[in-house]
mmCIF file of C-alpha atoms in Angstrom:
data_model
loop_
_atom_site.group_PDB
_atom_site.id
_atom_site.type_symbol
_atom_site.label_atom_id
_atom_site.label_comp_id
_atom_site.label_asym_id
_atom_site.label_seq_id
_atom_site.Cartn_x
_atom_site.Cartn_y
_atom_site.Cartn_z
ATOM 1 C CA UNK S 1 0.000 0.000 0.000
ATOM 2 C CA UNK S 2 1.554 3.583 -0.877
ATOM 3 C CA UNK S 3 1.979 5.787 1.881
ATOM 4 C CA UNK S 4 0.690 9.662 2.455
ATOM 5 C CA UNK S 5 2.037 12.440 4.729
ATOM 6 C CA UNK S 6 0.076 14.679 5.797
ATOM 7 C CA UNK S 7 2.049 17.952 6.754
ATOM 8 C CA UNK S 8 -0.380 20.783 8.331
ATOM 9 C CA UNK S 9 -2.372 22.272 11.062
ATOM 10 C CA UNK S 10 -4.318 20.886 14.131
ATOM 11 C CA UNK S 11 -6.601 22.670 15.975
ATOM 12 C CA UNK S 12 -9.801 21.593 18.269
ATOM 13 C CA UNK S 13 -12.830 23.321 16.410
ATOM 14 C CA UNK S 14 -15.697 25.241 18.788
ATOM 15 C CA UNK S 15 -18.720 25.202 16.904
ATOM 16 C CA UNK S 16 -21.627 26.892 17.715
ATOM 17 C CA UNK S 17 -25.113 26.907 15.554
ATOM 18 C CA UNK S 18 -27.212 30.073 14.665
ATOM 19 C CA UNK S 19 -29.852 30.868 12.642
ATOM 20 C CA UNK S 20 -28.342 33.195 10.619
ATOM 21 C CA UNK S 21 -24.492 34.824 10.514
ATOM 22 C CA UNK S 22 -24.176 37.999 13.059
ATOM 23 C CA UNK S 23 -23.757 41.165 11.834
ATOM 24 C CA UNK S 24 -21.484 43.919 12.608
ATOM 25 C CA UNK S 25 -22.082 44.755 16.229
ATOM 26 C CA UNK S 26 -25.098 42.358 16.870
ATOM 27 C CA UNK S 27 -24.861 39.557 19.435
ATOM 28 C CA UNK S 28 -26.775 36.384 19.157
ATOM 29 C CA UNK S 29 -27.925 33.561 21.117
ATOM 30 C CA UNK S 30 -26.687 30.011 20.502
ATOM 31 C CA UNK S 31 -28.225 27.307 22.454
ATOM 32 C CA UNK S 32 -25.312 24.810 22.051
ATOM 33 C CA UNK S 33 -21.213 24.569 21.657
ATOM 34 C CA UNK S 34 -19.661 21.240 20.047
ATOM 35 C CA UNK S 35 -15.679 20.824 20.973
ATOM 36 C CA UNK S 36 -14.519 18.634 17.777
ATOM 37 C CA UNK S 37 -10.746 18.138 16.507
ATOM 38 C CA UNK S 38 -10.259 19.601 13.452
ATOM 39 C CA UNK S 39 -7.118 21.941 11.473
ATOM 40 C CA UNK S 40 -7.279 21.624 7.533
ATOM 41 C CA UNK S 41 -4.219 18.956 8.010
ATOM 42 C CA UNK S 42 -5.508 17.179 10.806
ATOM 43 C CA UNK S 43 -9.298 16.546 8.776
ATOM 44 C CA UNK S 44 -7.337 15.348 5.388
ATOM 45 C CA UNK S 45 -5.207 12.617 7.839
ATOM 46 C CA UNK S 46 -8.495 11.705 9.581
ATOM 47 C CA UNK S 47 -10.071 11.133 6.375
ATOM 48 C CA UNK S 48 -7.323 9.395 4.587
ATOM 49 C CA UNK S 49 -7.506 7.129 7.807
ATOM 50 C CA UNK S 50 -11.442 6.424 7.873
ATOM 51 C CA UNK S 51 -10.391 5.609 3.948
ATOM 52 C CA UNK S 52 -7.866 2.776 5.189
ATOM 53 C CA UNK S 53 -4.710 4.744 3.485
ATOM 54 C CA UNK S 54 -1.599 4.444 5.443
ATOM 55 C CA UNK S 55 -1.295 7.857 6.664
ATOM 56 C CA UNK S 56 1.043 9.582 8.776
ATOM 57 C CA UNK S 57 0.630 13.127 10.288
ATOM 58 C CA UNK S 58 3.291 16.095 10.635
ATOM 59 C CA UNK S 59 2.594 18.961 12.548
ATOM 60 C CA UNK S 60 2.794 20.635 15.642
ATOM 61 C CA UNK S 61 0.433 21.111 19.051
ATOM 62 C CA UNK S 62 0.497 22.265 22.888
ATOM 63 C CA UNK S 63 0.764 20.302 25.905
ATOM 64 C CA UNK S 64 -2.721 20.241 26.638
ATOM 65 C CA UNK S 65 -6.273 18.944 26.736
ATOM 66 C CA UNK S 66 -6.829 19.793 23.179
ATOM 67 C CA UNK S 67 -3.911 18.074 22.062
ATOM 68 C CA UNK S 68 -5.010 15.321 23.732
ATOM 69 C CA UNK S 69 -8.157 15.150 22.367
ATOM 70 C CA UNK S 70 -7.156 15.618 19.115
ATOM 71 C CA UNK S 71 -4.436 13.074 18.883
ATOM 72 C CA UNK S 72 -7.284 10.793 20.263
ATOM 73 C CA UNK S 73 -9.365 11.332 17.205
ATOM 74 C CA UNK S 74 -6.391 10.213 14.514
ATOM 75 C CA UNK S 75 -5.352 8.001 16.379
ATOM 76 C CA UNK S 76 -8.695 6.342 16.164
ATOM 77 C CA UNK S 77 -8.971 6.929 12.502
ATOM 78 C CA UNK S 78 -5.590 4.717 11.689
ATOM 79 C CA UNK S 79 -3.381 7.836 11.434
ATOM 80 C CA UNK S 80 0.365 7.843 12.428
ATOM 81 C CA UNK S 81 0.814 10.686 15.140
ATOM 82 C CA UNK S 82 4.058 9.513 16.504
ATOM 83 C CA UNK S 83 5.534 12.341 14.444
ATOM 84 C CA UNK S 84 3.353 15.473 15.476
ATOM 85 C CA UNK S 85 4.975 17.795 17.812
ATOM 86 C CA UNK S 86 4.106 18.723 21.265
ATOM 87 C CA UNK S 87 5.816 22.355 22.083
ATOM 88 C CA UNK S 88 5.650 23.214 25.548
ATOM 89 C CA UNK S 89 5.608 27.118 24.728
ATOM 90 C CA UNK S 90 2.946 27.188 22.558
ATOM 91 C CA UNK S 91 -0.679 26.314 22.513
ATOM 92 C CA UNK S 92 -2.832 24.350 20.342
ATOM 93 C CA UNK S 93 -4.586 25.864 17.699
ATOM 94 C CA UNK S 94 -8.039 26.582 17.642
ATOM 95 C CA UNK S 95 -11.107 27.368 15.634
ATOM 96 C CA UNK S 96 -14.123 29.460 16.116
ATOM 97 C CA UNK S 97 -16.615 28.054 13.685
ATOM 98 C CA UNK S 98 -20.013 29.784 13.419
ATOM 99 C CA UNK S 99 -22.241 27.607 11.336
ATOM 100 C CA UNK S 100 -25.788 28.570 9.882
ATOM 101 C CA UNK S 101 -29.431 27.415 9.667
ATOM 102 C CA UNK S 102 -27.994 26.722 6.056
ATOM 103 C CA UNK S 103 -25.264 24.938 7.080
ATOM 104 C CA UNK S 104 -22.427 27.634 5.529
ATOM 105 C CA UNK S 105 -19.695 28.496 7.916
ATOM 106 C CA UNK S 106 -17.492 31.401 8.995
ATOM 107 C CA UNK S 107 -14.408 30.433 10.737
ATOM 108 C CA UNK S 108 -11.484 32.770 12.669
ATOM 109 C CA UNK S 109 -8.380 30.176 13.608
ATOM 110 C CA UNK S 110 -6.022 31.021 16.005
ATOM 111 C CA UNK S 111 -2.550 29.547 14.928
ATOM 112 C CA UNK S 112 -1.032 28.388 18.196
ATOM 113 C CA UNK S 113 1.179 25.777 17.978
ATOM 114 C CA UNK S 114 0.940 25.560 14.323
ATOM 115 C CA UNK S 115 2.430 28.474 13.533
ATOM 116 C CA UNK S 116 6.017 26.942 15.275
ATOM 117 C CA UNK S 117 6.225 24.084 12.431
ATOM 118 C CA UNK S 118 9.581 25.158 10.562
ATOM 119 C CA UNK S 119 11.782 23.924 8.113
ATOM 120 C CA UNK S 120 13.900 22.479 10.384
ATOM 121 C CA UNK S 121 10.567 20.212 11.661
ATOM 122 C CA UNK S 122 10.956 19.065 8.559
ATOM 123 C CA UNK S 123 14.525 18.433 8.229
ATOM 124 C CA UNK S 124 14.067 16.658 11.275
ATOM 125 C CA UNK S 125 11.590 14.503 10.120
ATOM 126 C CA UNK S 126 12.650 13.752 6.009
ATOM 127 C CA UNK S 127 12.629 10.092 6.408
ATOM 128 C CA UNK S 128 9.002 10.744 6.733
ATOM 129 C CA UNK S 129 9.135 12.357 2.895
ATOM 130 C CA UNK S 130 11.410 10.021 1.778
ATOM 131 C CA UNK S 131 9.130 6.962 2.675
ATOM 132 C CA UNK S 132 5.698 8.940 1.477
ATOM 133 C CA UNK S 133 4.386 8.683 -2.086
ATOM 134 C CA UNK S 134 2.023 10.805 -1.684
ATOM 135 C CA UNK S 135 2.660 14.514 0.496
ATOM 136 C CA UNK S 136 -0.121 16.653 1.372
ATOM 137 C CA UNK S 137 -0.238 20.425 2.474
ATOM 138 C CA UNK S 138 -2.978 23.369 3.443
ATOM 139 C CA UNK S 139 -1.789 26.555 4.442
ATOM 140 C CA UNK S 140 -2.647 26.856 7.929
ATOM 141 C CA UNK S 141 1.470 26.562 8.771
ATOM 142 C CA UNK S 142 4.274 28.725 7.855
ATOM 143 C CA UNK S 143 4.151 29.292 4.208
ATOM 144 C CA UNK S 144 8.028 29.256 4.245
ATOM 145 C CA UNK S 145 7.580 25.664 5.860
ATOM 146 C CA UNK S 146 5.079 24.491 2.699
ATOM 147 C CA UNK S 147 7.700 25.574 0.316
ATOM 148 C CA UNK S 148 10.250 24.080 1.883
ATOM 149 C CA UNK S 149 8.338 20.985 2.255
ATOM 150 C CA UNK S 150 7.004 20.618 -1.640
ATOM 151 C CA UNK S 151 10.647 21.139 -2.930
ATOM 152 C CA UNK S 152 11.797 18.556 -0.836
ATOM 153 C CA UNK S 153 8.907 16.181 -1.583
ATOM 154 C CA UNK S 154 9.693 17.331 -5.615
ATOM 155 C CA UNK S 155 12.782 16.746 -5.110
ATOM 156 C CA UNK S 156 12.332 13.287 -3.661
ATOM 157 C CA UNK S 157 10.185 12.412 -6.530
ATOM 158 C CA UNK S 158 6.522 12.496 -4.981
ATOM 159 C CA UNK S 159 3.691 13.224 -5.564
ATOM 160 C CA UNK S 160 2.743 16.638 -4.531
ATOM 161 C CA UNK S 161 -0.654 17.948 -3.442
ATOM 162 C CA UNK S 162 -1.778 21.537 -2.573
ATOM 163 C CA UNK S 163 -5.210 22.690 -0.960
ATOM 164 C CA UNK S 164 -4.369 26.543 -1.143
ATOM 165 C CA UNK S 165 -6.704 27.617 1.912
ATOM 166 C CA UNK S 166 -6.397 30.122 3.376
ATOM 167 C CA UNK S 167 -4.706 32.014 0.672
ATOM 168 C CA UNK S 168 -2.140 34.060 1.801
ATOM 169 C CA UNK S 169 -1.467 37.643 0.578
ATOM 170 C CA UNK S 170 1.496 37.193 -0.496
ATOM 171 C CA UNK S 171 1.836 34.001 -2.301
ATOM 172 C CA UNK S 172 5.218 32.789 -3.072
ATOM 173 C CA UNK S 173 4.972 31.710 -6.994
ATOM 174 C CA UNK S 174 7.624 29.564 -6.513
ATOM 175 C CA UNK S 175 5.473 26.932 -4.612
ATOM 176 C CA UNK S 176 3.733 26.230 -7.890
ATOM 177 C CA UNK S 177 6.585 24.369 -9.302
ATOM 178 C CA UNK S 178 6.341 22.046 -6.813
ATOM 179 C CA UNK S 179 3.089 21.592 -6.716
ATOM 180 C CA UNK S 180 1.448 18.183 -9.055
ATOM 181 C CA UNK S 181 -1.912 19.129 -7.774
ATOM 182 C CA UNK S 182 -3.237 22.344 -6.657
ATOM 183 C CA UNK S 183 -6.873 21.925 -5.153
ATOM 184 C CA UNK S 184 -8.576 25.608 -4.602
ATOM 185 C CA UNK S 185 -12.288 26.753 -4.328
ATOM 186 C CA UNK S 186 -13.914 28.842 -6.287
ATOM 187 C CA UNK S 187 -13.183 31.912 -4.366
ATOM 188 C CA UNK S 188 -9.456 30.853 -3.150
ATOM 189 C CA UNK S 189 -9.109 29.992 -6.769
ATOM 190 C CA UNK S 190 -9.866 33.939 -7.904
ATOM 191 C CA UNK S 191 -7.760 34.967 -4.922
ATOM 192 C CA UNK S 192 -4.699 33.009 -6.509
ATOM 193 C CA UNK S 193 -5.293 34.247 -10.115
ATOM 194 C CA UNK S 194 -6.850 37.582 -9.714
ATOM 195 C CA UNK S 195 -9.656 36.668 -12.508
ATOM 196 C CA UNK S 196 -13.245 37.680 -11.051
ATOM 197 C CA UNK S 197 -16.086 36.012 -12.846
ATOM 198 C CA UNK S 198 -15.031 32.364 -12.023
ATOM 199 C CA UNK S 199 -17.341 30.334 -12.901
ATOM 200 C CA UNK S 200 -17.183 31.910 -16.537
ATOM 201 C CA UNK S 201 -13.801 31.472 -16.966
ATOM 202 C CA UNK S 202 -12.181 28.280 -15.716
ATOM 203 C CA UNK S 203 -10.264 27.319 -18.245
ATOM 204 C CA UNK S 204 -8.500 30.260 -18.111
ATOM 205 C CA UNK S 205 -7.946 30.173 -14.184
ATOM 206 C CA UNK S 206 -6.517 26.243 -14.651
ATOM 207 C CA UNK S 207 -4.286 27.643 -17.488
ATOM 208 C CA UNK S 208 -2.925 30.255 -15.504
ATOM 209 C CA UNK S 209 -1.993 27.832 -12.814
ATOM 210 C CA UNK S 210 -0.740 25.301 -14.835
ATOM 211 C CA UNK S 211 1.457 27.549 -16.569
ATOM 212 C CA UNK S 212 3.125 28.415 -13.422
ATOM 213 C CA UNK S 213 4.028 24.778 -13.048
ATOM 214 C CA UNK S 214 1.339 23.259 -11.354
ATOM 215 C CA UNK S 215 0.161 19.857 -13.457
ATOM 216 C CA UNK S 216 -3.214 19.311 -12.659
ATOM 217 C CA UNK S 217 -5.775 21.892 -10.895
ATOM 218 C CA UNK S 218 -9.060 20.641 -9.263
ATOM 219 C CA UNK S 219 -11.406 22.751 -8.029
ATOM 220 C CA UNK S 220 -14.612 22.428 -5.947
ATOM 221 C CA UNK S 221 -17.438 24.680 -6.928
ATOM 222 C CA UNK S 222 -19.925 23.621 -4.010
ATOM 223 C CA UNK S 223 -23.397 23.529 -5.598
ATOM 224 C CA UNK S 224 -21.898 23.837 -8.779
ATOM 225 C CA UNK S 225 -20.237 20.774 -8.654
ATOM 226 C CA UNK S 226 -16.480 20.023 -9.267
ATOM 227 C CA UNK S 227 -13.921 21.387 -12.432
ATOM 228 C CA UNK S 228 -11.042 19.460 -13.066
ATOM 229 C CA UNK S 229 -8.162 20.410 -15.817
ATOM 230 C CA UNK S 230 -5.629 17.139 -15.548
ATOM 231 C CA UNK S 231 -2.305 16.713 -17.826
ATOM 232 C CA UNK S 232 -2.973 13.943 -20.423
ATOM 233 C CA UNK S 233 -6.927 13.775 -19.801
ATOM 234 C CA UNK S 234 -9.511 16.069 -20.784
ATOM 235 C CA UNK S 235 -10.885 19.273 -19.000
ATOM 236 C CA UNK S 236 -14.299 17.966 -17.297
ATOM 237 C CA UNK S 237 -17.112 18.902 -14.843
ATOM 238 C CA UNK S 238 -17.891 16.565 -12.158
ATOM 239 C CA UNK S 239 -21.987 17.804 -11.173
ATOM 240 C CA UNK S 240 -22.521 18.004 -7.412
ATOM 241 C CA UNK S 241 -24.715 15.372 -5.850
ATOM 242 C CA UNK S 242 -28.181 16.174 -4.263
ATOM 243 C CA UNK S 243 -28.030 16.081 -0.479
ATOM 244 C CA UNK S 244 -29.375 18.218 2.685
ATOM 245 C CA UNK S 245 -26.920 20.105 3.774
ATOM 246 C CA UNK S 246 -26.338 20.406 7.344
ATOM 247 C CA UNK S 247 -22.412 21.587 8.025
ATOM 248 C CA UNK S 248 -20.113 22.160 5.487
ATOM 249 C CA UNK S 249 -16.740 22.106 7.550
ATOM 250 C CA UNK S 250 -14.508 19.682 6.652
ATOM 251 C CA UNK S 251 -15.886 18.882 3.211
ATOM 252 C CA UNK S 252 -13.407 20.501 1.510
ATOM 253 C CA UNK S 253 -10.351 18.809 3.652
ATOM 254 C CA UNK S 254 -12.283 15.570 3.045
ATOM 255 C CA UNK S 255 -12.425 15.694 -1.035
ATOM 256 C CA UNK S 256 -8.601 16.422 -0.938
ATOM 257 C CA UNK S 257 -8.250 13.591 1.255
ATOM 258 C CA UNK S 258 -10.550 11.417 -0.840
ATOM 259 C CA UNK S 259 -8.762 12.666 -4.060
ATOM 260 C CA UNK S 260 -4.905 11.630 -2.530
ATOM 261 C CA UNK S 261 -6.404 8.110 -1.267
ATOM 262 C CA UNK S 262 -7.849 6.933 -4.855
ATOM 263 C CA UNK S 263 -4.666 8.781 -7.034
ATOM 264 C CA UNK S 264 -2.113 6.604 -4.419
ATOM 265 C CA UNK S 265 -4.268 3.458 -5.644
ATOM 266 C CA UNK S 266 -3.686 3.794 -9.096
ATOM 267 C CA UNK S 267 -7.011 5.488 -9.807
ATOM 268 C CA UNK S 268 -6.973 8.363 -13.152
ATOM 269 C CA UNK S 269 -7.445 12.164 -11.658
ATOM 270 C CA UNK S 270 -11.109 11.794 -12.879
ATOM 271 C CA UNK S 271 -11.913 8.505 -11.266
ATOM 272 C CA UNK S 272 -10.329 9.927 -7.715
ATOM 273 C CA UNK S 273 -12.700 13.371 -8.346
ATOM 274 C CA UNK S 274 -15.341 11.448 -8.791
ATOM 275 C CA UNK S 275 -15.117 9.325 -5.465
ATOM 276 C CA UNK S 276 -14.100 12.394 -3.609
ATOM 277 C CA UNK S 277 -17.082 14.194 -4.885
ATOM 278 C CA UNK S 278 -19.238 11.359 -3.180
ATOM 279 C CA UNK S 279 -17.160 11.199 -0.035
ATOM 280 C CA UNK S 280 -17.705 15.393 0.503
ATOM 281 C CA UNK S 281 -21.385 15.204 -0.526
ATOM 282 C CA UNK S 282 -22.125 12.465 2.499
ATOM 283 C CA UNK S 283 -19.506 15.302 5.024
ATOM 284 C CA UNK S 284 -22.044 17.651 4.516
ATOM 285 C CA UNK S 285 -24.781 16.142 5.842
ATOM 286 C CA UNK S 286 -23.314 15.743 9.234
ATOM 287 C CA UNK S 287 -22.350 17.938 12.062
ATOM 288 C CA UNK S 288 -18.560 18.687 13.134
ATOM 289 C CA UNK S 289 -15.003 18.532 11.416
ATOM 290 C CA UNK S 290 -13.803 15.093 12.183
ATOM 291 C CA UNK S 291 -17.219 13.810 14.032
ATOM 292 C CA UNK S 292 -18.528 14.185 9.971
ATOM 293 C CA UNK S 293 -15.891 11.663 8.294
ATOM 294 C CA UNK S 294 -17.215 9.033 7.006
ATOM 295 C CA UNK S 295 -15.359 5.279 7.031
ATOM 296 C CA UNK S 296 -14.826 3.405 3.577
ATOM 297 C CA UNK S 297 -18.240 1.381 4.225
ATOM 298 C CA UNK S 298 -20.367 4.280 4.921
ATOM 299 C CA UNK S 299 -18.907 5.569 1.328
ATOM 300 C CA UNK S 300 -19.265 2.253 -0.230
ATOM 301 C CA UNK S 301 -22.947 2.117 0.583
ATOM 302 C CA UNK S 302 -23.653 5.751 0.422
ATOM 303 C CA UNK S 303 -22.369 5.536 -3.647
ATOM 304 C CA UNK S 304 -24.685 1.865 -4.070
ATOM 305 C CA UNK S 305 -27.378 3.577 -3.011
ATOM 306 C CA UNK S 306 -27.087 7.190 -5.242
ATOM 307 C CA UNK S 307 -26.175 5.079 -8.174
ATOM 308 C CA UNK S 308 -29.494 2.839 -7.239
ATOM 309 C CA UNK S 309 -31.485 5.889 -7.654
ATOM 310 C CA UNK S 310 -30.277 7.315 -10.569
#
C-alpha cells in the first residue's frame, strides 16, 4: 500500500449553531457549543484514515487537553501521530466556527502551535518524505515551511498535493513548481489568479496555474459541482450530488483527502474526483469537522445507493 504524509495544522474546532451569521455589532444567542478536533491537516489525515490509506501526520500542538483530544481522534482513525509535535511554549490551535441554519460556515483560527512548524521540523523529520508517495499540504502553517516541504517532496520524486486555503497575501509563486496538484475553491481559486467572474472562466484560471508549473488543478465549486483540468486527460465537470446540507466544515479537507487516497491506488485524476465528490457530498450532511468523516463502508454504501437511484 503507498503511503501519504500529511504535513499541516491541528486545531480543536468550537462550533456553535445560529440561525443566521451575526452582523457587525449584533450579538446572538446560541443554544449549544460542540468541541470537535479539526485543522485543515488534521481533517485530510483523519479522512485518509477512515479511507484505510496508510497515513502519517506532521505537525505541531500544545501540551494540553486539546492536544489530547485531538491526537485521540487520529489516532482512532488509523493515522500515524508519533511524528506530530508537542511544544511546551505554545498552545494548540483553535477554531471558532459559526455555522448557519444553512449549514455555511465562517471560521477565525487562532494559529497556536501551528504556527512553530519550521523547516527544520521538517529536516528533522525527512525520512518521513522520503518513505511517502504521496505529500499533502494546506496553508494553515508557515508558508516558508510548505515551500520548503514541496521542494523537498519534488525533489524526492513524490507526488505533490496543494489545498491553497487560506490564501495568503502574499503568495510565493515559486510553490507552484512544486506543486502536481493544486486543489482551490472557487473563491481561493480567484484569490490566486486575480480573474473575477469564475465560474465563466475556468479554463483560463486552470491555465494560468498550470502555466506556473502546477500539473493538474481541481477545483470544488460547491453547488456547482467540481472542475477538473488534468495533464494527459480532458478538462471535465464533475456535477454536485443532491443532499441536505447540514455543516459544510470539513468537506473541503475531506475531497482532498478522498482525491490523494484513490490517485495513491492507481485510480486516473477523474476517477479519484469522482469518489471524492461522493465522499464530501455524504460530510455535509453531518455535524462537526472530524465527528462528519465518514469510514470506507459508509462511502461504499452511500455511492450503491445514489447510483441505485439514478
Amino acid at each position: 500500500m503507498k503511503k501519504l504524509l500529511i504535513i499541516g495544522s491541528l486545531n480543536l474546532d468550537m462550533t456553535v449553531n445560529v440561525d443566521h451569521m451575526p452582523a457587525v455589532g449584533e450579538t446572538i444567542i446560541s443554544d449549544r457549543m460542540h468541541l470537535v478536533p479539526g485543522g485543515k491537516g488534521a481533517n485530510q489525515a483523519c479522512a485518509a484514515g477512515c479511507l484505510r490509506a496508510d497515513v502519517a501526520m506532521l505537525g505541531a500542538v500544545g501540551e494540553d487537553t486539546y492536544a489530547d483530544i485531538q491526537m485521540a481522534s487520529l489516532q482512532k482513525a488509523g493515522v500515524d501521530v508519533s511524528r506530530i509535535i508537542r511544544r511546551q511554549d505554545a498552545s494548540t490551535g483553535v477554531a471558532f466556527i459559526t455555522v448557519n441554519s444553512e449549514g455555511d460556515n465562517s471560521i477565525v483560527v487562532v494559529s497556536g502551535a501551528n504556527a512553530t512548524l519550521s523547516c527544520e521540523d521538517i529536516d528533522t523529520h525527512i525520512d518521513l518524505l522520503k518513505e511517502a508517495d504521496v505529500i499533502m499540504f494546506q496553508l494553515e502553517i508557515p508558508i516558508e515551511t510548505v515551500l520548503y516541504g514541496a521542494k523537498m517532496g519534488k525533489k524526492f520524486g513524490k507526488t505533490v498535493i496543494l489545498d491553497p486555503a487560506p490564501v495568503p497575501k502574499d503568495f510565493p509563486e515559486e510553490l507552484y513548481r512544486y506543486v502536481d496538484v493544486i486543489k482551490p475553491n472557487e473563491t481561493e481559486l480567484q484569490m490566486l489568479t486575480g480573474i473575477a467572474d469564475i465560474e465563466e472562466h475556468l479554463p483560463e484560471a486552470a491555465d494560468w496555474l498550470r502555466k506556473k508549473g502546477v500539473k493538474h488543478v481541481l477545483v470544488t465549486l460547491g453547488e456547482k459541482g467540481v472542475y477538473l483540468e488534468a495533464e494527459g486527460e480532458a478538462a471535465c465537470r464533475i456535477p454536485a450530488l443532491q443532499v441536505e446540507t447540514v455543516d459544510t466544515t470539513a468537506a473541503g479537507d475531506s475531497f482532498t483527502a478522498a482525491f490523494a487516497v484513490m490517485l495513491a491506488q492507481g485510480k486516473s485524476m477523474k476517477e479519484s474526483a469522482v469518489f471524492a465528490n461522493y465522499v464530501s457530498a455524504l460530510v455535509v450532511t453531518r455535524k462537526g469537522a472530524q465527528s462528519s468523516i465518514p469510514s470506507l463502508e459508509e462511502v461504499e454504501d452511500f455511492i450503491r445507493q445514489t447510483e441505485q437511484m439514478k
